[in-house]
Tab-separated table of C-alpha atoms in Angstrom:
chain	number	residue	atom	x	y	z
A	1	UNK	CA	-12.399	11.728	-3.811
A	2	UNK	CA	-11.918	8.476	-5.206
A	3	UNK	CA	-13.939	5.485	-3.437
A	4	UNK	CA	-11.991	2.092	-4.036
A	5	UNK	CA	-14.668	-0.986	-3.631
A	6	UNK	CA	-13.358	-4.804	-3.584
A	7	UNK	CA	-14.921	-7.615	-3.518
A	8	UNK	CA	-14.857	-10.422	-2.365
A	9	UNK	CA	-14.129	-9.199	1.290
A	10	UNK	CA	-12.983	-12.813	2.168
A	11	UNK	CA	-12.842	-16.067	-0.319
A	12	UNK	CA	-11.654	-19.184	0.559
A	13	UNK	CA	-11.364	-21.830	-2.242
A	14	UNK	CA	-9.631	-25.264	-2.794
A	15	UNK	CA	-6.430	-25.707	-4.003
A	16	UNK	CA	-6.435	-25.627	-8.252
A	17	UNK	CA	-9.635	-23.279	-8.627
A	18	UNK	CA	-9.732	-20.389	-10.639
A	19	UNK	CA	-9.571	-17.499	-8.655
A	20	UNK	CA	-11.405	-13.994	-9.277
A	21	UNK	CA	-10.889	-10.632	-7.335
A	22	UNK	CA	-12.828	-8.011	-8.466
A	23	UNK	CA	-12.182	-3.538	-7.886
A	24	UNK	CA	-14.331	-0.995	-8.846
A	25	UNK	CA	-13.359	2.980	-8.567
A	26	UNK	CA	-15.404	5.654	-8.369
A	27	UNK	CA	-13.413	8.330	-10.777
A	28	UNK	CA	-11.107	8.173	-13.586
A	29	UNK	CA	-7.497	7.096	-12.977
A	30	UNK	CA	-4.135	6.668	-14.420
A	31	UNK	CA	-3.443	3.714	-12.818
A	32	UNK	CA	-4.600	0.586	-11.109
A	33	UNK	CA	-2.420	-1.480	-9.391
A	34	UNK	CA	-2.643	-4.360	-7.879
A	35	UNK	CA	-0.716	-5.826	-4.374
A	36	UNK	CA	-0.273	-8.674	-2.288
A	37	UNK	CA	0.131	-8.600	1.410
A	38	UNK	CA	1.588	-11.705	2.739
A	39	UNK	CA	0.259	-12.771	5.859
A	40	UNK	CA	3.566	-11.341	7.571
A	41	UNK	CA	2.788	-7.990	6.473
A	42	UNK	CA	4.947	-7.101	3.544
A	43	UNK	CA	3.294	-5.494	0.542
A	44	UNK	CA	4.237	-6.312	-3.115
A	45	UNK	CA	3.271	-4.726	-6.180
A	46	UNK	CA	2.149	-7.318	-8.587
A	47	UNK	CA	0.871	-4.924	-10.923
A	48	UNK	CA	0.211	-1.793	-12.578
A	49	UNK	CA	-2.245	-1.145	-15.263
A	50	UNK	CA	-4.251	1.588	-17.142
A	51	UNK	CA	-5.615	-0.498	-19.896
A	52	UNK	CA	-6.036	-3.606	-21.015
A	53	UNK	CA	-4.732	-6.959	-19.603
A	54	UNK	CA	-0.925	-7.820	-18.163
A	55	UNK	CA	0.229	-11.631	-17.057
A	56	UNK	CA	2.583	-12.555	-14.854
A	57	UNK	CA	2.784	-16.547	-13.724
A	58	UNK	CA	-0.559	-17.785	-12.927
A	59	UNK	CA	-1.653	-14.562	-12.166
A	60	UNK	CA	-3.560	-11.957	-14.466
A	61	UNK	CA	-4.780	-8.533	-14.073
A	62	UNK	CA	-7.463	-6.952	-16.627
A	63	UNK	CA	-9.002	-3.071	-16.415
A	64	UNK	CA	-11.844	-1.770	-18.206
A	65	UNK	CA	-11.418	1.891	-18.191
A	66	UNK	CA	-14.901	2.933	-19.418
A	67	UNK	CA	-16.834	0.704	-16.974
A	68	UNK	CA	-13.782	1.504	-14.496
A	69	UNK	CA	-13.427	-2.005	-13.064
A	70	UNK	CA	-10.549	-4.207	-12.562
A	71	UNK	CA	-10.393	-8.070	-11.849
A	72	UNK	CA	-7.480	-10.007	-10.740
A	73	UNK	CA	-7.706	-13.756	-11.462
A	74	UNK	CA	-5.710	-16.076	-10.207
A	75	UNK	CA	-5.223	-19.720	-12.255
A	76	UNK	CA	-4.687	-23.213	-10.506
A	77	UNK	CA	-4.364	-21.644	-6.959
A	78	UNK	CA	-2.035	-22.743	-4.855
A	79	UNK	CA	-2.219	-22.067	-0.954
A	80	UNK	CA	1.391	-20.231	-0.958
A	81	UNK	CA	-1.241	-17.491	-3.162
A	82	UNK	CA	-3.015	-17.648	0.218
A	83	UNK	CA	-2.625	-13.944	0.927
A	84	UNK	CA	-4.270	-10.632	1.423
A	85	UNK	CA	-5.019	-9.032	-2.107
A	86	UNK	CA	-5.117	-4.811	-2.568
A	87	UNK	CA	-6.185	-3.025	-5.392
A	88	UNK	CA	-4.834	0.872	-5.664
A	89	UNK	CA	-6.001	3.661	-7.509
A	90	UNK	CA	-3.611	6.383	-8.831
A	91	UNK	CA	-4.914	9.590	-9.438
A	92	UNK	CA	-2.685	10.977	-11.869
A	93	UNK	CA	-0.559	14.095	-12.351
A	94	UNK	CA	1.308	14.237	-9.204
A	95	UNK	CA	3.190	12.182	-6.361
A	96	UNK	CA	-0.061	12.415	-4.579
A	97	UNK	CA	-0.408	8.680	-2.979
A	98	UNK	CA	-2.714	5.847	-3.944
A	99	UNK	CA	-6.395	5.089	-2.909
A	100	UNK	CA	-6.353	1.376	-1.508
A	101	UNK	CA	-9.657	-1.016	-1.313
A	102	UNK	CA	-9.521	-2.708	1.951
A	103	UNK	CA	-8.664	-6.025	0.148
A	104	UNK	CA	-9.470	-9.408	-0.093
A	105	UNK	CA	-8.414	-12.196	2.928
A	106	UNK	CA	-8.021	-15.278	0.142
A	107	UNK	CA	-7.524	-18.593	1.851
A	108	UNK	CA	-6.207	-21.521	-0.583
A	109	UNK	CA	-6.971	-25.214	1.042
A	110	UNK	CA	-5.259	-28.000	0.028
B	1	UNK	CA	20.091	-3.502	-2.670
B	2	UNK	CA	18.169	-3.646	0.401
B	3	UNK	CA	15.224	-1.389	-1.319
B	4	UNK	CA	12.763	0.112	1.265
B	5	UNK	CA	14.019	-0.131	4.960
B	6	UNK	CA	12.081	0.921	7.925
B	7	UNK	CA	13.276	1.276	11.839
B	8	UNK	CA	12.231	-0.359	14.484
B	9	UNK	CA	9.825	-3.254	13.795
B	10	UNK	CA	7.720	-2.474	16.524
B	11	UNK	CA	6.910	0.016	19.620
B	12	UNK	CA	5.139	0.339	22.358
B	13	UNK	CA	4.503	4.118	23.483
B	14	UNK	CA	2.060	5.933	26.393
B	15	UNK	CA	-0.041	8.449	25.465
B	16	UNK	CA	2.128	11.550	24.974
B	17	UNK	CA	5.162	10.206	24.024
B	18	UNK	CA	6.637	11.230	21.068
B	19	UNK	CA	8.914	8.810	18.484
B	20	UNK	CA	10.107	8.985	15.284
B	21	UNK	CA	9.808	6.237	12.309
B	22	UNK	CA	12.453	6.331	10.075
B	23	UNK	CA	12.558	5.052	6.465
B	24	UNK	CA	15.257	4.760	4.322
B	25	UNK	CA	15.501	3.483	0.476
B	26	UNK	CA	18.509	2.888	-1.522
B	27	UNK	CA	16.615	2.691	-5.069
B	28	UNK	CA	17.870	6.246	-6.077
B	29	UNK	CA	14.028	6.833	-6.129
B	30	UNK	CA	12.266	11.079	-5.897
B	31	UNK	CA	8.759	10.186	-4.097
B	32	UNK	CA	8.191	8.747	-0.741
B	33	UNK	CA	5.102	8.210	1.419
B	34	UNK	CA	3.799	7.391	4.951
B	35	UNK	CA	0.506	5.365	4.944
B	36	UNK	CA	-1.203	3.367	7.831
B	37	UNK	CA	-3.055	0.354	7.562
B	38	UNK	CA	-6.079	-0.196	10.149
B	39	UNK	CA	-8.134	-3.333	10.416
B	40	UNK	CA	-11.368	-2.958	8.484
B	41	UNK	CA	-10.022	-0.192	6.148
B	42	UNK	CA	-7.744	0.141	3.437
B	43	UNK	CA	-3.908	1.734	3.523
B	44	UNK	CA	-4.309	5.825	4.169
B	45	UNK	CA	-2.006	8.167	2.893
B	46	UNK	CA	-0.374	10.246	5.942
B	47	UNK	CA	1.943	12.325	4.067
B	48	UNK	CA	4.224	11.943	0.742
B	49	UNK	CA	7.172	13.882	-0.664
B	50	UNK	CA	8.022	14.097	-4.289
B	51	UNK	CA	11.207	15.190	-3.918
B	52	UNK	CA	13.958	16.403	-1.454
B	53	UNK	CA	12.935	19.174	0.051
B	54	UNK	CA	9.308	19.123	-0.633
B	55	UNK	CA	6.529	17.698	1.521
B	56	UNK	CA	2.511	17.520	1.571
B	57	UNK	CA	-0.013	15.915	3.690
B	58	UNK	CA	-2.226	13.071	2.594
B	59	UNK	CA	-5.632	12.155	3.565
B	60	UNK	CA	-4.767	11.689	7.640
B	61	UNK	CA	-1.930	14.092	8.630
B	62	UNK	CA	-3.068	15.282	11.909
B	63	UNK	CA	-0.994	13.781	14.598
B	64	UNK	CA	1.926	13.828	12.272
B	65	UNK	CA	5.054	15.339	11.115
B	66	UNK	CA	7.727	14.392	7.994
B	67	UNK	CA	10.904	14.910	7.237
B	68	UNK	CA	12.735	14.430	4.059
B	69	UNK	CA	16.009	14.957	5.223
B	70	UNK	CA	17.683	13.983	1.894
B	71	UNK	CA	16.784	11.692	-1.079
B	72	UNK	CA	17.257	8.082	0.776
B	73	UNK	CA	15.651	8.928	4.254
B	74	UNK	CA	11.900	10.047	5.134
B	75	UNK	CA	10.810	10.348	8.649
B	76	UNK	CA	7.618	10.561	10.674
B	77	UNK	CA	7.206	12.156	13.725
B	78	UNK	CA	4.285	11.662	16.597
B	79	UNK	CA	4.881	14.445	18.647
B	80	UNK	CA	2.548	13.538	20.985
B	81	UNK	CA	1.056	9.845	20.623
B	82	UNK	CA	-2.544	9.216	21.118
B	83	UNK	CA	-4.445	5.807	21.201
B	84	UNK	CA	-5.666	6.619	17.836
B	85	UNK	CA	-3.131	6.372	16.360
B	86	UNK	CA	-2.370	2.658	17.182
B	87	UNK	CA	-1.582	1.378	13.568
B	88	UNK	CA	0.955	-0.444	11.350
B	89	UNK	CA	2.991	1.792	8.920
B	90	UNK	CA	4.166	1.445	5.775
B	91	UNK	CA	6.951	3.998	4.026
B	92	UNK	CA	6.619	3.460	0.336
B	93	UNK	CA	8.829	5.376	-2.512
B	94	UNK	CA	8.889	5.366	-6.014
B	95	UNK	CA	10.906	6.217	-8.771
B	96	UNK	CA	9.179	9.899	-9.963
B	97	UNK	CA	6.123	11.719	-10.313
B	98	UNK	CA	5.097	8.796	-13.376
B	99	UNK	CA	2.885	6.548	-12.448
B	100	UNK	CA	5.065	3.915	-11.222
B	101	UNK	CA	5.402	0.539	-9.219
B	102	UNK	CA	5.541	1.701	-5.431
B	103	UNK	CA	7.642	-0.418	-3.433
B	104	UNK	CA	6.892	-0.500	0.572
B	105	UNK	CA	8.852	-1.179	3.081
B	106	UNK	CA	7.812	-4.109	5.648
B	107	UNK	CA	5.750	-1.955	8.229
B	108	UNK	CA	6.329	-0.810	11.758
B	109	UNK	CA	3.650	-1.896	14.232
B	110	UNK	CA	3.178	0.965	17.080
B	111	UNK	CA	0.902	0.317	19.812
B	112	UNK	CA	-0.027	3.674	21.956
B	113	UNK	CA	-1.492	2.571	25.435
């Protein structure tokens, strides 16, 4: 069974700082993906990954399959990226599910 | 395009009631999935289905039935509720057995008294 660990549990930063969310799994995967849970609830992908590095906005999302760690930075935060942030393991092979990390609570001040 | 749908919002049951969560998506997508998300731990798969017809249980299916009853709509079924299983919900599809972008639905928050 893969074990998904985050970390930070909970980060709270000032407005502008350069933000850094870090996953580790326990097994190899296909795919790591990263969501966002706003603080209404809704989950949205904001990435998927199985090697290298993808952008999107001020947002980036790196993997390092041999040392099987992710990061998720964030650049000149904002508090609208205030926000619960998941990382996801996918197994491969199958519609089998994901394996979540219990997240990161990021708070954003201004 | 209203992507991943899920009825109601929220619901209060008593122990030993039985309901029914219904989701719905409209992205033409094969696999769907039934997680719940508990304070203090991460999103747990219930059951998934990777295509119509076909069903499997997750990591937590005790307490639990599905239903794929065609390609759009994925139910899940507490036949008899227990405290425990106080949780939000979260249907999620995707497009096929690739590893793809899931898209979720917005949750429905039962509370079992």
């Amino acid at each position: 069974k893969n074990e998904v660990e985050q970390s930070p549990q909970n980060l709270t930063a000032q407005e502008g700082e350069f933000i850094t969310i870090n996953c580790s799994y326990s097994v190899g995967i296909s795919a790591l993906h990263w969501l966002q849970q706003h603080p209404g609830g809704g989950i949205v992908s904001l990435f998927m990954l199985s090697s290298g590095k993808k952008k999107h906005g001020r947002l980036i999302a790196t993997i390092n399959i041999q040392e099987k760690h992710s990061s998720l930075h964030i650049t000149a935060s904002h508090p609208r990226d205030s926000a619960v942030y998941i990382c996801a393991a996918a197994m491969g092979g199958g519609a089998d599910g994901l394996t979540f990390g219990k997240g990161t609570h990021l708070i954003i001040q201004p | 395009n209203a992507g991943v749908t899920q009825t109601p919002k929220f619901q209060v049951l008593k122990t030993g009631q039985s309901m029914t969560l219904q989701c719905a998506q409209d992205m033409n997508h094969n696999s769907m999935y039934w997680y719940r998300q508990d304070p203090g731990m991460g999103l747990r798969l219930i059951y998934y289905s990777a295509s119509e017809g076909t069903t499997d249980k997750g990591e937590v299916p005790n307490g639990y039935n599905v239903s794929r009853l065609n390609k759009r709509e994925f139910s899940l079924r507490l036949e008899s509720a227990a405290p425990s299983q106080t949780s939000v919900y979260f249907c999620a599809s995707r497009r096929s057995e690739v590893q793809e972008t899931q898209y979720f639905g917005p949750g429905t928050r039962l509370l079992v008294l």
